[in-house]
Amino acid sequence: MPQYNPPLRDMQFVLHELLHAADELKLLPKHADIDADTINAVLEEGGKFASEVIFPVNISGDTEGCKLDKTTHEVQTPTGYKEAYAKYVEGGWPALSCDPEYGGQGLPIVVNQCFFEMLNSGNQAWTMYPGLSHGAYECLKAHGTPEQKATYLPKLVSGVWTGTMCLTEPHCGTDLGMLRTKAEPQADGTYRITGQKIFISAGDHDMTENIVHLVLARLPDAPQGSKGISLFVVSKFHVNADGSLGGRNPIFCSALEHKMGIHGSATCQLMLDGATGTLVGQPHKGLAAMFVMMNAARLGVGNQSLGLTEVAYQNAVAYAKDRIQMRSLSGPKNPDKPADTIIVHPDVRKMLLTARAYAEGGRALACYTALLIDKELSSDDEDERKEAADLVALLTPIIKAFITDNGWIATSHCMQVFGGHGYVKEWGMEQYVRDARINMIYEGTNTIQSLDLLGRKILGDNGAKLKKFGKLIAQFVEDEGVNEDMQEFVNPLADLGDKVTKLTTELGMKAFGNPDEVGGAAVDYLRVVGHLTFAYFWARMAKIALAKQGSGDPFYTAKLHTARFYFAKLLPETAGLIRTARSGVAPLLAMDEALF
């Protein structure tokens, strides 16, 4: 059976030694009273919930899956899910980083980030139910009417109700401009919504008394394409004026998808048969309003793979230290046993260190970005808010795509460490691989994220956002350029920074002549820039570890070894990626379609 121990020590290192989060947060008026002890205490309790409450129902939930009663259209979640959710609500966890005005605890986003990483390690499928609720909360908080906020936000914050996002339809996934769901105005100011939505995570379940759906639809006078989409809030049950629940609103689950992974998450087909909804934001501006939730979801998906990478790594290490098989090529390392433990073999170590480096690098990037979101939302300095918002916009597609790509690599490596046992369900490793695969697909495929990064976030503003991150790297390189001990980290970081600048310029010039060049290079480009961000944080973490070498704490020794592994074995991948990104789109488009 698998195991999970919350990585509290590494979270504390990232938050307090790398990012100095408490000091940064104290500068924000709403978090002036925060301190490291409070953050640590919250995360310690959050880790207990993840490891003791939802982790034990991960494998069983995967085996059992969800069930749909086709007569009532009600979905039953796996055994133990409902009880776990009740404990989640009882502990006040839904309210962690929500606004106190609506019953929230008002803690920083970066604390919520770490908590949800642990939830995803414990049980990704279960975590999707409360995870989407927070995005719905943020969307309604930003764009809802006072009446909508009063009706829905306290319920979402308390966890009594959950939320969803209803975008995809059978004929349109990424291309939402093609959606057909209709919204007809009614005399009382509401809208009658009719259509079909698919792939709706947590679209129906038995864990709460009500579900709040955010639905994209078209008004009768809507222009074609994405500029004709409006956003509506549609409650599973009608809500009375006093806040109590009334009769059933005609939005029903008509089928459950049978998926490769995340079996415990109800992925629903929803039919809206004249369901009553109210408009969120302005007519025909629904996609912009929904992007609040979509961007939160993209960051959340990166966090899902971060959680899976961590738990897969922990289990692979435990197995590698216990499993004996063959002798070391350089002679027996466990002479008292019939064979050596497999952790002595170089390639096993390479797989383990790959997962570890991707987990710890991903944690640093994710926490850094969450801290930027805190600044974007809470700083009283307009320039600081703008600077933070630009960096968050740049890093969001990297977190979604790079961390999920890495999660797929890492969980696959960790399963490989188990050999044939990794392919067997009882060890839990094959589930992590299956669960990780969806993260590269939903909330905008990783190709879409790559196009967003290169086309919109970088070329779209002539590299302004990338230059802001580049300045951080340049300053660090300048500060550490004379430190002999740091050369093994600083030199490759500086070199890659220069190569990214040249590559970006070259691709921009090519795209000016042929926009398809962006599509041909974007995926490789994102991975290169992803490595640039990881190299920056790994260099910073190495600096701290070098300074603490004499402390006697093995944590810093391990951190330094992992940093050296990253720079020696993983970062060099960028050389091949740069070459393929520069090779142009011709090898992809030259062959006639009929020849495929």
XYZ file of C-alpha atoms in Angstrom, residues 24-32 109 370-389:
30
model
C 6.630 39.950 2.197
C 3.057 39.401 3.356
C 3.412 41.726 6.344
C 3.857 44.585 3.865
C 0.317 43.984 2.595
C -2.291 45.692 4.816
C -4.678 42.718 4.973
C -1.873 40.359 6.025
C 0.002 42.662 8.397
C -3.227 32.588 -1.231
C 0.968 32.348 -5.322
C 2.834 35.024 -3.364
C 2.670 37.250 -6.457
C -1.106 36.724 -6.537
C -1.278 37.870 -2.917
C 0.537 41.045 -3.946
C -1.645 41.507 -7.019
C -4.802 41.246 -4.909
C -3.736 43.001 -1.726
C -0.956 45.533 -2.281
C -1.844 49.197 -1.788
C 0.843 50.098 -4.358
C -0.589 50.228 -7.870
C 2.807 49.666 -9.501
C 3.438 46.595 -7.366
C 0.007 45.208 -8.266
C 0.702 45.736 -11.980
C 4.166 44.180 -11.759
C 2.797 41.154 -9.920
C -0.106 40.762 -12.360
